[in-house]
Structure formats: C-alpha cells, structure tokens
PDB file of C-alpha atoms in Angstrom:
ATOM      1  CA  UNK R   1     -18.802  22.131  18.531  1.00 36.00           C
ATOM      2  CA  UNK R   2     -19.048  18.550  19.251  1.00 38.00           C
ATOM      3  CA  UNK R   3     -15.539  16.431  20.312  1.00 34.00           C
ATOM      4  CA  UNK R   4     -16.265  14.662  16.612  1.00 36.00           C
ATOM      5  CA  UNK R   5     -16.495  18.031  14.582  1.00 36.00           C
ATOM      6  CA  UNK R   6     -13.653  19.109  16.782  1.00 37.00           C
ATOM      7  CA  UNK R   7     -11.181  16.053  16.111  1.00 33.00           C
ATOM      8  CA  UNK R   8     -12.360  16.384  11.983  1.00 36.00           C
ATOM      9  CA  UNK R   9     -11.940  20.191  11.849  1.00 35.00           C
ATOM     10  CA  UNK R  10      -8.292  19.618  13.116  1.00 33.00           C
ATOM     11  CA  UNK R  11      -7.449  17.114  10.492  1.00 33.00           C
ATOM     12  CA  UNK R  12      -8.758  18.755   7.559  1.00 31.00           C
ATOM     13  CA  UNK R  13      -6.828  21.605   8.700  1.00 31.00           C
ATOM     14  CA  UNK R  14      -3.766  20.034   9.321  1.00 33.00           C
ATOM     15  CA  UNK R  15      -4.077  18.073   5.571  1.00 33.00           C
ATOM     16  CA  UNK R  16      -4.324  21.467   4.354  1.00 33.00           C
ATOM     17  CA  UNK R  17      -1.545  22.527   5.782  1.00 33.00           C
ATOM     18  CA  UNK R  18       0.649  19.598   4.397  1.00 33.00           C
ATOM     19  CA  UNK R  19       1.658  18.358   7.771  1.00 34.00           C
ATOM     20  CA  UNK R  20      -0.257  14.958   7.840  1.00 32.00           C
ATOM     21  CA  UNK R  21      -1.829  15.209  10.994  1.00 32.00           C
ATOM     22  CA  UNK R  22       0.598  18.255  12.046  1.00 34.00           C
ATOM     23  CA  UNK R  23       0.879  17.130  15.576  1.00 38.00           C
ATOM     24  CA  UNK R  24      -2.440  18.703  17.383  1.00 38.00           C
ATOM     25  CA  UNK R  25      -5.274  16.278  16.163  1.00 40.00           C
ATOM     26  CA  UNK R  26      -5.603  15.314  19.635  1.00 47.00           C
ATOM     27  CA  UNK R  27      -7.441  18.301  21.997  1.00 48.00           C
ATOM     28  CA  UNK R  28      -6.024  19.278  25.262  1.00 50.00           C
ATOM     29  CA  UNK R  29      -6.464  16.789  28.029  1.00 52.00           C
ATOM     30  CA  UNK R  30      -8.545  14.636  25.741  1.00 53.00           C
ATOM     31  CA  UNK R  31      -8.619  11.325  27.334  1.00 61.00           C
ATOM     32  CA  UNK R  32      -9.692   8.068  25.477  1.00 63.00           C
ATOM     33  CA  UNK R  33     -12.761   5.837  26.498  1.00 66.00           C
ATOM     34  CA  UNK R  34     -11.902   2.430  27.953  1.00 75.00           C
ATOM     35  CA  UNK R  35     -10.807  -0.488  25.759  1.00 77.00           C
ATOM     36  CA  UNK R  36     -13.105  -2.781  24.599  1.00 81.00           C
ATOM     37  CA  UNK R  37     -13.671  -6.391  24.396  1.00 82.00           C
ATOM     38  CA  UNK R  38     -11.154  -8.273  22.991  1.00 84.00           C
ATOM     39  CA  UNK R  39     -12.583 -10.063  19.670  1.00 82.00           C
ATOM     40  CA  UNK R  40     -11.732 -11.294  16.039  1.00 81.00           C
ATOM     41  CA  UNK R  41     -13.485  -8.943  14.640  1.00 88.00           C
ATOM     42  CA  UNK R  42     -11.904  -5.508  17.043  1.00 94.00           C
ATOM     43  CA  UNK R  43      -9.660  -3.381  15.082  1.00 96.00           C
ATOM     44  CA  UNK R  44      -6.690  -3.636  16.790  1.00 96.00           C
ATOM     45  CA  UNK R  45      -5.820   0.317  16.722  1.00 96.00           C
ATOM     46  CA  UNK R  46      -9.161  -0.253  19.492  1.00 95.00           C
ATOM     47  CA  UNK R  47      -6.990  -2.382  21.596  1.00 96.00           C
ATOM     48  CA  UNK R  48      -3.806  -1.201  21.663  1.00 97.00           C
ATOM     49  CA  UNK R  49      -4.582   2.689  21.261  1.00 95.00           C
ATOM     50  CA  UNK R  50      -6.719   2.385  24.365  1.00 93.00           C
ATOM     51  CA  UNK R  51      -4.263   0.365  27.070  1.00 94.00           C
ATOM     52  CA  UNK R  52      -2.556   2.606  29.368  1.00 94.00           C
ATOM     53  CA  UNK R  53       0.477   0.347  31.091  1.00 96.00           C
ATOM     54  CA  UNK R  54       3.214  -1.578  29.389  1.00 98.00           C
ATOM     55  CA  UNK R  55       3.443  -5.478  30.031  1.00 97.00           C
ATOM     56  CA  UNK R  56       5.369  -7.076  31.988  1.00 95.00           C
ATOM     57  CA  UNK R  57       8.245  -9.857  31.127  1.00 94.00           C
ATOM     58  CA  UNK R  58      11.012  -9.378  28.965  1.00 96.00           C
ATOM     59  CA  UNK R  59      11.542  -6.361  26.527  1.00 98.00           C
ATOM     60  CA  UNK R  60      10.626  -7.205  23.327  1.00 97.00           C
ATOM     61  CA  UNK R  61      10.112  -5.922  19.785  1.00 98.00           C
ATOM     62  CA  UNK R  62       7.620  -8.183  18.191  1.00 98.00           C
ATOM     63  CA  UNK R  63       7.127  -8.108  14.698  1.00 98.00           C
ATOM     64  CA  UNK R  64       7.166  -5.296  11.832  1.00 98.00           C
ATOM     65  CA  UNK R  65       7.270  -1.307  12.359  1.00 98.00           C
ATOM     66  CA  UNK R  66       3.800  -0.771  10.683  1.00 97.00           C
ATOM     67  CA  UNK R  67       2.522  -4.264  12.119  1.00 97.00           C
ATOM     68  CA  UNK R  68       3.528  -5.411  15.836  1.00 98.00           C
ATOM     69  CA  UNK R  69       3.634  -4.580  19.221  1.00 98.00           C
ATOM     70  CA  UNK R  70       5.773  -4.056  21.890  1.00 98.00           C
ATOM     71  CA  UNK R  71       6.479  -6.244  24.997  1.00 98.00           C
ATOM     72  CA  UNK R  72       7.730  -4.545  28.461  1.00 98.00           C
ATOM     73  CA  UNK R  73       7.633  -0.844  27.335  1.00 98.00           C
ATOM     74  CA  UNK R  74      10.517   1.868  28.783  1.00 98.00           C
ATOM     75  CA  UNK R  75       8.734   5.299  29.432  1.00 98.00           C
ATOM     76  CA  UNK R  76      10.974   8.364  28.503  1.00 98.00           C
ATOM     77  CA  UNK R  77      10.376  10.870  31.223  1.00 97.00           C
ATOM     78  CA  UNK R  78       7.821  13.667  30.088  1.00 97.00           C
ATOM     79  CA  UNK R  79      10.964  15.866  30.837  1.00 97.00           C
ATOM     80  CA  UNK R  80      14.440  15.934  31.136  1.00 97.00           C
ATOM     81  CA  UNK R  81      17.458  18.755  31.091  1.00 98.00           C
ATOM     82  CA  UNK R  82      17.661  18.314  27.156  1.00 98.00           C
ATOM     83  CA  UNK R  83      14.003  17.424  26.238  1.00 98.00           C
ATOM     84  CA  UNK R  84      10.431  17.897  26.788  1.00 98.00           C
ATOM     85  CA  UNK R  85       7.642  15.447  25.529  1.00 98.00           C
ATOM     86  CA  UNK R  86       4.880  16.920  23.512  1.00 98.00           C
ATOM     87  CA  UNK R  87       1.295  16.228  23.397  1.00 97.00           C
ATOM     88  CA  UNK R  88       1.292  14.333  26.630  1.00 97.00           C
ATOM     89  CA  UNK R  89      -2.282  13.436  26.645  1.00 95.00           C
ATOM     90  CA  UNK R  90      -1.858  10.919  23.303  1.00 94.00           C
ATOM     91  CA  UNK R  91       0.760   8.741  26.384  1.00 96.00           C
ATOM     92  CA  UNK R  92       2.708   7.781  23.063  1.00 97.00           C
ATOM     93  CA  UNK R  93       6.026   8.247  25.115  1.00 98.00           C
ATOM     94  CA  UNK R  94       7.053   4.540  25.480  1.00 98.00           C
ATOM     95  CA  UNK R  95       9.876   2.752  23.429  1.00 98.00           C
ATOM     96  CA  UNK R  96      12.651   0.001  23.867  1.00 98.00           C
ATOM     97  CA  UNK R  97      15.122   0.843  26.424  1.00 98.00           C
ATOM     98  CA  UNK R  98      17.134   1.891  23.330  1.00 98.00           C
ATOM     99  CA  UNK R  99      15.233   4.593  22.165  1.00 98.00           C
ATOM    100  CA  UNK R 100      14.753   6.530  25.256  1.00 98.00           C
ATOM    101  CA  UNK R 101      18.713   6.228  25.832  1.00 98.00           C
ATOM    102  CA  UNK R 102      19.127   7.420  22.446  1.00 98.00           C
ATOM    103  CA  UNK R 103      16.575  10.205  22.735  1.00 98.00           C
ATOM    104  CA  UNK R 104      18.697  10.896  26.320  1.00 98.00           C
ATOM    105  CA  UNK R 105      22.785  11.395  24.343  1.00 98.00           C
ATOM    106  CA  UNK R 106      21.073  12.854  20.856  1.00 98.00           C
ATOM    107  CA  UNK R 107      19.399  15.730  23.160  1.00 98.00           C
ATOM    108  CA  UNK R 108      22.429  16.588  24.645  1.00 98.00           C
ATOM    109  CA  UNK R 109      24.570  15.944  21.531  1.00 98.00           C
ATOM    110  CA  UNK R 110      22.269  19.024  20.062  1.00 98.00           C
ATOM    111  CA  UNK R 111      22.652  20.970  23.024  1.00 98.00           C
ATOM    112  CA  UNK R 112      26.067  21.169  22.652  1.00 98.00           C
ATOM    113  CA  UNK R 113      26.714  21.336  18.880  1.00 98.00           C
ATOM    114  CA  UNK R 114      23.815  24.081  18.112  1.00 98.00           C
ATOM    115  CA  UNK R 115      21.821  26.987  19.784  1.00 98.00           C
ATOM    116  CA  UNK R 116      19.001  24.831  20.611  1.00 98.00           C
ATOM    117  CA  UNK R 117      18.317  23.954  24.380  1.00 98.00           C
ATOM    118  CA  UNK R 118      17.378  20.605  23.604  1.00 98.00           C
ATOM    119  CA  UNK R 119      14.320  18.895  21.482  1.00 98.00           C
ATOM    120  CA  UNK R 120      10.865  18.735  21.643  1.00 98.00           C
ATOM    121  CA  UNK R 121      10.072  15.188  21.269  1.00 98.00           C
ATOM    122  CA  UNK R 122       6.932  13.869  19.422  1.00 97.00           C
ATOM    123  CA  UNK R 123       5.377  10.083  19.203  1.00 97.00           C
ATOM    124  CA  UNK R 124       7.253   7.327  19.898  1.00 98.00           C
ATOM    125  CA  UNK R 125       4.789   4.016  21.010  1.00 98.00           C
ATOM    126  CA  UNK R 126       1.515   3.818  22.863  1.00 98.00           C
ATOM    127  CA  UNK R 127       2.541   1.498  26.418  1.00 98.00           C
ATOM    128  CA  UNK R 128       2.348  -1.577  24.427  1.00 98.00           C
ATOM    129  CA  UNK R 129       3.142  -0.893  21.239  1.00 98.00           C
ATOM    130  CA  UNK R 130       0.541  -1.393  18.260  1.00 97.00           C
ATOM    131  CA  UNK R 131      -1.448   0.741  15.664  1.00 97.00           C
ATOM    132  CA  UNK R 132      -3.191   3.583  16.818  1.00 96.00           C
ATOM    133  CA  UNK R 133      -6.412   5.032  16.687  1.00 93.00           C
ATOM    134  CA  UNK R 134      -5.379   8.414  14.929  1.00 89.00           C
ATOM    135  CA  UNK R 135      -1.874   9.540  13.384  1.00 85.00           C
ATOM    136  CA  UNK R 136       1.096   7.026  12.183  1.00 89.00           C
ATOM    137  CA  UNK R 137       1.308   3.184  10.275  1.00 91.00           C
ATOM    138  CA  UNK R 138       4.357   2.439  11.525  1.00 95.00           C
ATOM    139  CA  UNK R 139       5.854   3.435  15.564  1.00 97.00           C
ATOM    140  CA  UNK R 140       4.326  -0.250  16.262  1.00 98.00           C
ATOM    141  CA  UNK R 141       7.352  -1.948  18.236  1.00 98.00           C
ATOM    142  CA  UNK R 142       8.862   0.788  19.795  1.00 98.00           C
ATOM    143  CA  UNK R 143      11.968   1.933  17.631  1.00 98.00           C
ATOM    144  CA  UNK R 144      10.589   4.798  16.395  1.00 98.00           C
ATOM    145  CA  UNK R 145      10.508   9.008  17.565  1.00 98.00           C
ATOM    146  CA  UNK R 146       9.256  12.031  15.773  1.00 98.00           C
ATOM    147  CA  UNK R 147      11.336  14.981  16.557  1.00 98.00           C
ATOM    148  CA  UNK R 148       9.992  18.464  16.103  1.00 98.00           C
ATOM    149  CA  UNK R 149      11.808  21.004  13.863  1.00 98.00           C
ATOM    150  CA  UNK R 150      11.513  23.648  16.535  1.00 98.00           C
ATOM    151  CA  UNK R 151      13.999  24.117  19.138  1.00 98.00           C
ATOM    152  CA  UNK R 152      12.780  23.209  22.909  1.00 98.00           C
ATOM    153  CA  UNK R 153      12.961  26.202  24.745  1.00 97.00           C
ATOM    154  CA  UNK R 154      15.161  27.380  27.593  1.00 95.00           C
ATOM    155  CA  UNK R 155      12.100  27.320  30.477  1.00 93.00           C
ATOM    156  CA  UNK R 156      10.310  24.106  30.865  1.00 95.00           C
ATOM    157  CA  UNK R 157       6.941  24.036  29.108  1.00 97.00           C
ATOM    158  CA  UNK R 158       3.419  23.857  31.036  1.00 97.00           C
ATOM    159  CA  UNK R 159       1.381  20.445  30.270  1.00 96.00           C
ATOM    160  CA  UNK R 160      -1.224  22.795  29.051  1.00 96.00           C
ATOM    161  CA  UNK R 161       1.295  24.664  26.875  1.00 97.00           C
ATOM    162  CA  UNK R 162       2.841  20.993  25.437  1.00 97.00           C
ATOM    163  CA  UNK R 163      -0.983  20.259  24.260  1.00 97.00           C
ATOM    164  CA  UNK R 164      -1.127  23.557  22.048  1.00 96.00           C
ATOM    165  CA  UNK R 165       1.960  24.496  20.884  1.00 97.00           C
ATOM    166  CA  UNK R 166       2.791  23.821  17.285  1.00 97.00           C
ATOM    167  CA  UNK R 167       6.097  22.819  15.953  1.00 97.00           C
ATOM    168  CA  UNK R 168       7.618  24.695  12.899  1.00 97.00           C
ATOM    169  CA  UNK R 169       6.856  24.149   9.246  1.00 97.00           C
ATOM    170  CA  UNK R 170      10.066  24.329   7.449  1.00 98.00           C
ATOM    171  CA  UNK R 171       9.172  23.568   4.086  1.00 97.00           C
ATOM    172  CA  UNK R 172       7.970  26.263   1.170  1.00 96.00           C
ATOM    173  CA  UNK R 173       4.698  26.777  -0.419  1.00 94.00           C
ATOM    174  CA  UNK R 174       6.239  25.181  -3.395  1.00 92.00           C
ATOM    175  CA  UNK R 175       7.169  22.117  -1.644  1.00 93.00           C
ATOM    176  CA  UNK R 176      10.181  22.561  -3.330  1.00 94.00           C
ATOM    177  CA  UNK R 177      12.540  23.970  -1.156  1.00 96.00           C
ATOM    178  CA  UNK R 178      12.537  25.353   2.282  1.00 97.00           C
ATOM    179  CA  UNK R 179      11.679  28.358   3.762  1.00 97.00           C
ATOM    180  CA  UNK R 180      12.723  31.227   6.186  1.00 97.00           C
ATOM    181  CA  UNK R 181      12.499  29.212   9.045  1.00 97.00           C
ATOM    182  CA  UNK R 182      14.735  26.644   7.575  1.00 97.00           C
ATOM    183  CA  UNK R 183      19.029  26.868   9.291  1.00 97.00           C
ATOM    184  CA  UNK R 184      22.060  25.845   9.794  1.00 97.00           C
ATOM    185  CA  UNK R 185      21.243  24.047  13.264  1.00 98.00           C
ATOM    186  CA  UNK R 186      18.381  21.981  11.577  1.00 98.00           C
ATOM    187  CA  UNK R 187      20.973  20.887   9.267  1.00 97.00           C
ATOM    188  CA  UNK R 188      23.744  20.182  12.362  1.00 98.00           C
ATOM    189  CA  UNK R 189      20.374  18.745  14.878  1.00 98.00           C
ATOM    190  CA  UNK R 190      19.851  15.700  11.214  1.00 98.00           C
ATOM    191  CA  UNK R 191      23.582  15.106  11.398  1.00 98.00           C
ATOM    192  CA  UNK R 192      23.835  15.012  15.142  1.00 98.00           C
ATOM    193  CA  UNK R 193      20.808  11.874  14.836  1.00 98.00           C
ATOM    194  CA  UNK R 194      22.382  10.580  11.608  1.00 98.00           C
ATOM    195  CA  UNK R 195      25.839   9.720  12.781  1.00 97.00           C
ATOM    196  CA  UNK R 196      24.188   7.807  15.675  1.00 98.00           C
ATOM    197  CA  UNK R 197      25.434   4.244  15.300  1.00 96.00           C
ATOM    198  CA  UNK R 198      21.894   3.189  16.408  1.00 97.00           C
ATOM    199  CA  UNK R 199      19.878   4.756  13.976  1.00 98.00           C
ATOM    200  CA  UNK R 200      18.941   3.131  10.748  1.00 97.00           C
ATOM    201  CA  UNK R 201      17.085   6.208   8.978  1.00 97.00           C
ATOM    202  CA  UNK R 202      15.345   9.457   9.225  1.00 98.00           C
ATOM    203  CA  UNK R 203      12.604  10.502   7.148  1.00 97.00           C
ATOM    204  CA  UNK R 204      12.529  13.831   6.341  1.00 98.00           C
ATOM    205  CA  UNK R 205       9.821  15.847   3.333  1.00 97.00           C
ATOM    206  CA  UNK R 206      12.153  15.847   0.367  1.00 97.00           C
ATOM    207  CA  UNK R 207      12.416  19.216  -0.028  1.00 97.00           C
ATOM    208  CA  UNK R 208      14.554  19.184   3.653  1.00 98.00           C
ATOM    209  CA  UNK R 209      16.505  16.300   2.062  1.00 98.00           C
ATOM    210  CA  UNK R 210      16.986  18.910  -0.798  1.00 97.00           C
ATOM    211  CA  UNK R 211      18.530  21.213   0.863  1.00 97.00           C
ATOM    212  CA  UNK R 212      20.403  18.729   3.515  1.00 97.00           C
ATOM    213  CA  UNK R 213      22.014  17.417  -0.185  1.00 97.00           C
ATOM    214  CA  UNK R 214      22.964  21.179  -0.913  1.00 96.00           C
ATOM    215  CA  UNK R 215      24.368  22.294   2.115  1.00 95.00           C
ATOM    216  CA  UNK R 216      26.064  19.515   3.352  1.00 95.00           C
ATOM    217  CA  UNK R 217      30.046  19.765   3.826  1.00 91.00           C
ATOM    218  CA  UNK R 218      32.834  17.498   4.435  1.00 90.00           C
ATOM    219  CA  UNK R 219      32.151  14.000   4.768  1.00 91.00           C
ATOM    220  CA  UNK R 220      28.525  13.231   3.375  1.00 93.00           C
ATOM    221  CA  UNK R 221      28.859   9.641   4.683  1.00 94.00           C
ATOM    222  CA  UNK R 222      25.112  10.412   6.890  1.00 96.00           C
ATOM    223  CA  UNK R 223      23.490  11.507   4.335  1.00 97.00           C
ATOM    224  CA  UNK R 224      22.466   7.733   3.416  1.00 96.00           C
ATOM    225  CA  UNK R 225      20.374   7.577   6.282  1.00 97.00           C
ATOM    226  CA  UNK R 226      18.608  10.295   5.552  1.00 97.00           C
ATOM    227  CA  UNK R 227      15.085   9.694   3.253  1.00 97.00           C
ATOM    228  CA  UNK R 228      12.759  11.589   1.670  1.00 96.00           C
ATOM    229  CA  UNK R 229       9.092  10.935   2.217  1.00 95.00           C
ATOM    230  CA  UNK R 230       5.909  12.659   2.122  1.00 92.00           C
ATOM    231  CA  UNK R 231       4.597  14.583   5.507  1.00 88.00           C
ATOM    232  CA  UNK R 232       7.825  15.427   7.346  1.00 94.00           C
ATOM    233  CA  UNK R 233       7.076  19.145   6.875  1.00 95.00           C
ATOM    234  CA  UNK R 234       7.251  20.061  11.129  1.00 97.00           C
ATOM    235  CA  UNK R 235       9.199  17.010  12.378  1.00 97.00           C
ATOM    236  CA  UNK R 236      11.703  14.346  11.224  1.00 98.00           C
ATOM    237  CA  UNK R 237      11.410  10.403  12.367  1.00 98.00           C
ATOM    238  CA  UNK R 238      14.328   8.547  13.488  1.00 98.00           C
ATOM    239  CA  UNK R 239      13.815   4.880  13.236  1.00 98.00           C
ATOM    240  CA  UNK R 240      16.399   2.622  15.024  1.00 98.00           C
ATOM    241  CA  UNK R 241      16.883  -0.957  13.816  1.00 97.00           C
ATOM    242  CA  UNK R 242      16.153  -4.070  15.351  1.00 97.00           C
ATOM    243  CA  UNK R 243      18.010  -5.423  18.595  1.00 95.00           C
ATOM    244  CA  UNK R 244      20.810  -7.706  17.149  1.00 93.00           C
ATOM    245  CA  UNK R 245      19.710 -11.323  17.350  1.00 93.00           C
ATOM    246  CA  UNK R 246      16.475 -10.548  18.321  1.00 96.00           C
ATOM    247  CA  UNK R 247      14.086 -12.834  16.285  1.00 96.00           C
ATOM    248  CA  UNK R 248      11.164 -11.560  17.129  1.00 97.00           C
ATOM    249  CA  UNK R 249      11.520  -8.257  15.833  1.00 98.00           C
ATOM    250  CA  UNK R 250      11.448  -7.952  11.539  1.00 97.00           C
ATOM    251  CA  UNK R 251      14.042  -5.298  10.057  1.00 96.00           C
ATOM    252  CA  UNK R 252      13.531  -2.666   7.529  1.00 94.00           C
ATOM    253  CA  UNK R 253      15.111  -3.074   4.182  1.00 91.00           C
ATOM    254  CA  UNK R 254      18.755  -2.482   4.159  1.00 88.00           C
ATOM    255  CA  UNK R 255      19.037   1.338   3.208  1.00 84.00           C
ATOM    256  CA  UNK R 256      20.043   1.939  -0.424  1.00 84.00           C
ATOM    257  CA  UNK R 257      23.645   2.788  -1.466  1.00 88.00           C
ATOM    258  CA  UNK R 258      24.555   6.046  -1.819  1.00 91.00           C
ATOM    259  CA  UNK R 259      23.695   9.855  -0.628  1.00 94.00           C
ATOM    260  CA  UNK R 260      20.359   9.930  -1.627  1.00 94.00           C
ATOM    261  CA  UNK R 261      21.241  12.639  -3.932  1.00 96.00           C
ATOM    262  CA  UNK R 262      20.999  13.684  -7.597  1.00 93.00           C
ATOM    263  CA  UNK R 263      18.046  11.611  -9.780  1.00 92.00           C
ATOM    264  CA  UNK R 264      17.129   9.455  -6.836  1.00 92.00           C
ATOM    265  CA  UNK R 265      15.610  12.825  -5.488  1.00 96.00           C
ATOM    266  CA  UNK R 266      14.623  14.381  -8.714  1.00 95.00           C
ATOM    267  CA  UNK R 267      12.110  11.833  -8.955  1.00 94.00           C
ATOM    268  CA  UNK R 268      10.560  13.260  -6.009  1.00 95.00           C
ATOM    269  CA  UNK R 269       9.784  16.556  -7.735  1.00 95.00           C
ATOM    270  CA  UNK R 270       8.286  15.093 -10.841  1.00 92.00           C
ATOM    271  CA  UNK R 271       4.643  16.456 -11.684  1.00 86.00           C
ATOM    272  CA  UNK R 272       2.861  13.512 -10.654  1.00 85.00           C
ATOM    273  CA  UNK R 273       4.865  13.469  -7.356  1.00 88.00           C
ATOM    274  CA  UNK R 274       4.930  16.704  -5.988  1.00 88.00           C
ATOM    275  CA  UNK R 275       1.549  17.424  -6.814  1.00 85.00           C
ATOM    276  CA  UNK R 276      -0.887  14.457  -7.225  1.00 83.00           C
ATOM    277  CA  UNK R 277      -4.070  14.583  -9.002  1.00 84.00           C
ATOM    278  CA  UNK R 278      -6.530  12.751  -6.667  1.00 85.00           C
ATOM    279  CA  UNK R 279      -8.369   9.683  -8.337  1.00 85.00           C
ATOM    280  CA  UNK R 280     -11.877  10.435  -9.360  1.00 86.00           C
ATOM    281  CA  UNK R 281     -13.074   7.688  -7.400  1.00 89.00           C
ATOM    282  CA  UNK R 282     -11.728   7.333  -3.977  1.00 87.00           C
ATOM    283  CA  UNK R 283     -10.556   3.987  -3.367  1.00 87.00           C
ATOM    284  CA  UNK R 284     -11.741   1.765  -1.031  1.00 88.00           C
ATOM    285  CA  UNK R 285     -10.621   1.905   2.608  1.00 87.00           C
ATOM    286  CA  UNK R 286      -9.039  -1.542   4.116  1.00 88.00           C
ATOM    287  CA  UNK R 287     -10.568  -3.113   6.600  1.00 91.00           C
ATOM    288  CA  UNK R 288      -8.857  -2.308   9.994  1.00 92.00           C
ATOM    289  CA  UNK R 289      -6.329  -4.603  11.185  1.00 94.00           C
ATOM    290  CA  UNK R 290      -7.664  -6.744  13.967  1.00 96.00           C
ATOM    291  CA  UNK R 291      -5.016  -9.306  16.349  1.00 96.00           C
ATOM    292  CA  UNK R 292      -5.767 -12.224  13.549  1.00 95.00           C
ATOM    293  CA  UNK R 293      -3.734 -10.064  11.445  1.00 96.00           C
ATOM    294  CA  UNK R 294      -0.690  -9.699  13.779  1.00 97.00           C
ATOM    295  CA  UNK R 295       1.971 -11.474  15.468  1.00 97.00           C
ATOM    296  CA  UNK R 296       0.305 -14.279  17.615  1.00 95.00           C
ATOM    297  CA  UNK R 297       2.681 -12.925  20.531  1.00 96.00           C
ATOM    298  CA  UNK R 298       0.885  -9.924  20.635  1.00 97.00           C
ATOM    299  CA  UNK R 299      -2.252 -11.441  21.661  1.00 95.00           C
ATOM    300  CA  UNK R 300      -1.014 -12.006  24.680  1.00 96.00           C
ATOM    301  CA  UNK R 301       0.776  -8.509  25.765  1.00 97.00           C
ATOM    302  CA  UNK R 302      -2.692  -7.503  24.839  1.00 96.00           C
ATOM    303  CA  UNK R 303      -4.631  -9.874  27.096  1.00 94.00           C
ATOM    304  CA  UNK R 304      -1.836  -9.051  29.807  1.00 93.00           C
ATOM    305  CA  UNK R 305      -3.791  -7.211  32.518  1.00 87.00           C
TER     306      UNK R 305
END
C-alpha cells in the first residue's frame, strides 16, 4: 500500500470511529518532505507544518488560535516523571513557556489526586506555530494541548510504542452517554485542569460533559470551563488564554455564564445534532490559507532561518 492509501485508509477509519482524526493519522517514523518556497499563492499549513526549529527573539503569541503563529517556541520534553508525549514523529510538542509549565503542575496534580501515573500528552504547536498539514484548525499560537483519556503508564513508553498506541474512546455507541471505560478519575483528571487559574476552557464530546454535569459534587464552580464540542471522544483540549497585555495575541470569547448544564446541553442531543444528515451536495472546500491571509508578523518567523 502506497504512503497516500496508507495516510487515507487511517482517516476514513478514524472518521468512522468518531474520533476526528483519532490520534494515529500520522505512520510511525513518518517524516515530512522539506518546505517549500515561500509564495502568495503556498498554503500556509505547507510552510509552517514543514519547519522543524522555533524562531528566535521574544516569545510571542501572534494572532488568533485557528489563525496565527507562534514566535520563540518552548519545547516540552518528550518525557518527564508525570508525562510522556505521544506521536513524536508529528514534532507538535512546542507551546508558550506557559503551557509546558502548566502541562509540568497539572501532571503531577493528577498524579497525586487519582490512580493515574501521569498523562499522555497529545498536540500542542508545530516549532513555530501555524496551521498544519493534517489534524486541528486551531493549536496555531501555542496555548493549546490535547490530553489523552487514557492514563500514562507506570514504565516509560518506547518511541516506537508512542507512534502506535491508541488512547481510549470513552464515549457510547449512542453518543449519548459514556461507556465502560468512562470513571471517577476522568472526572477528578477535568477538574484537576479546570480549576487551573490558567486555563480558559476544555473541550470535551458532549456526552463527557453529560456525565461531568451528572456526577459532579460540591462546588460546580469548574464546570464553566468545561465545553461540549464535537470529536473529543479519546482526548480533551485545554486551551489557556492569552498572556495579559500581550497585544499581539487575540482572545477567545469570554466563556458563557453558567455550568454549561441543563438546555444549553440538551441542544446538543437534538436530532439534527447528534446525528447529521450529510448535504446531498458536498460543499465546496476553501481555498487553503496562504501568509496573505495571516498576521503580517508571521511572515517573518516564517522567513526566519
């Protein structure tokens, strides 16, 4: 089978098995080709998905979540006595100085409040920030983490073994509610990121904010941060808001009032929600965003050899 039927077959099956993606599109060791020429007219996943160094200069958020780049990239080592990164091989394990401390205290935090060794920790940014070639919209300026819903185990994991091994699909057939797999120390490992003073939201499938709504005790002041959207069925993302007084970086809309509870969920398990009917006639695909279409500051951590 050729690397293109290979790369297809693993994202039709992990569509099909509602995990958008489901964390192993990318084969072992896969390794992409060299960058090419900087033009107008380059999609700028091209560019930035194909760089393999952050700049230099001052750390920087520049721009939106789904639309920016990152300036002066931290690297979160691959492991660490609470965490192991995943799916080495994609090198999407670069953030704001921020996020790798927060991915540091949160691991331990679990560590200590549940069974788990520590996390298994998903994409954060490419070295520079940007869209990338395969996977998320957003994880752009180096705030963002996808944390696995399977417990890091006690022994270190081989690189080889980080490349195959799949995280844990928590959610039902019905989409609904969860399943077996679903416990008390996922519940405890949401809080433990929630009541983070850094973090501004985590997106979860709705049927996890479901049962986070049912289960939850005591004060159900985190819950706010906690939102349901489409494709969080093996992971949760933590998104951290922007540096305070940092211009160049453009927050997220304030979070909205209240648990999150109630009909603001219902409406996630209406018909037309929860199960789609696909339009008869595909719609047309965007063009690809190209540098024209970004920040003018990222042109030049871009250009930066």
């Amino acid at each position: 089978m050729t690397l293109k039927l290979a790369l297809a077959a693993a994202a039709f099956f992990a569509c099909a098995a509602g995990a958008a993606w489901a964390q192993d599109v990318t084969p072992p060791g896969f390794r992409l080709p060299p960058m090419p020429p900087i033009t107008a007219t380059t999609p700028a996943k091209e560019l930035f998905g194909r760089v393999t160094r952050p700049s230099t200069g001052r750390e920087r958020s520049i721009g939106f979540y789904s639309k920016g780049c990152l300036a002066s990239a931290s690297m979160l080592p691959l492991s660490g006595p609470t965490w192991q990164v995943m799916r080495p091989s994609r090198d999407r394990f670069y953030g704001r100085l921020t996020l790798v401390s927060f991915i540091q205290r949160f691991s331990k935090r679990v560590a200590s409040n549940t069974s788990w060794p520590g996390v298994l920790v998903g994409d954060m940014s490419q070295p520079r920030g940007g869209p990338m070639i395969k996977g998320h919209a957003s994880h752009q300026i180096g705030l963002d983490v996808d944390i696995w819903l399977r417990p890091m185990p006690a022994q270190p994991l081989t690189m080889a073994q980080r490349e195959t091994l799949m995280s844990t699909n928590v959610v039902a057939e019905n989409r609904i509610d969860t399943n077996r797999f679903w416990s008390a120390d996922h519940m405890q490992v949401l809080k433990d990121a929630a009541l983070d003073p850094q973090v501004e939201r985590i997106l979860v499938n709705p049927a996890i904010k479901r049962a986070v709504c049912r289960d939850a005790r005591g004060d159900r002041g985190w819950l706010q941060k906690v939102r349901p959207q489409w494709g969080h069925d093996y992971h949760f993302h933590v998104r951290l808001g922007c540096p305070a007084g940092e211009a160049s970086c453009k927050p997220q809309a304030d979070v909205v009032p209240g648990d999150g509870c109630g009909k603001p969920l219902d409406w996630w398990f209406t018909p037309g929600r929860l199960f789609p009917t696909p339009p008869k006639i595909p719609p047309k695909p965007r063009p690809p965003m190209t540098l024209k279409d970004m920040p003018a500051e990222c042109a030049a951590v871009i250009r930066e050899p």
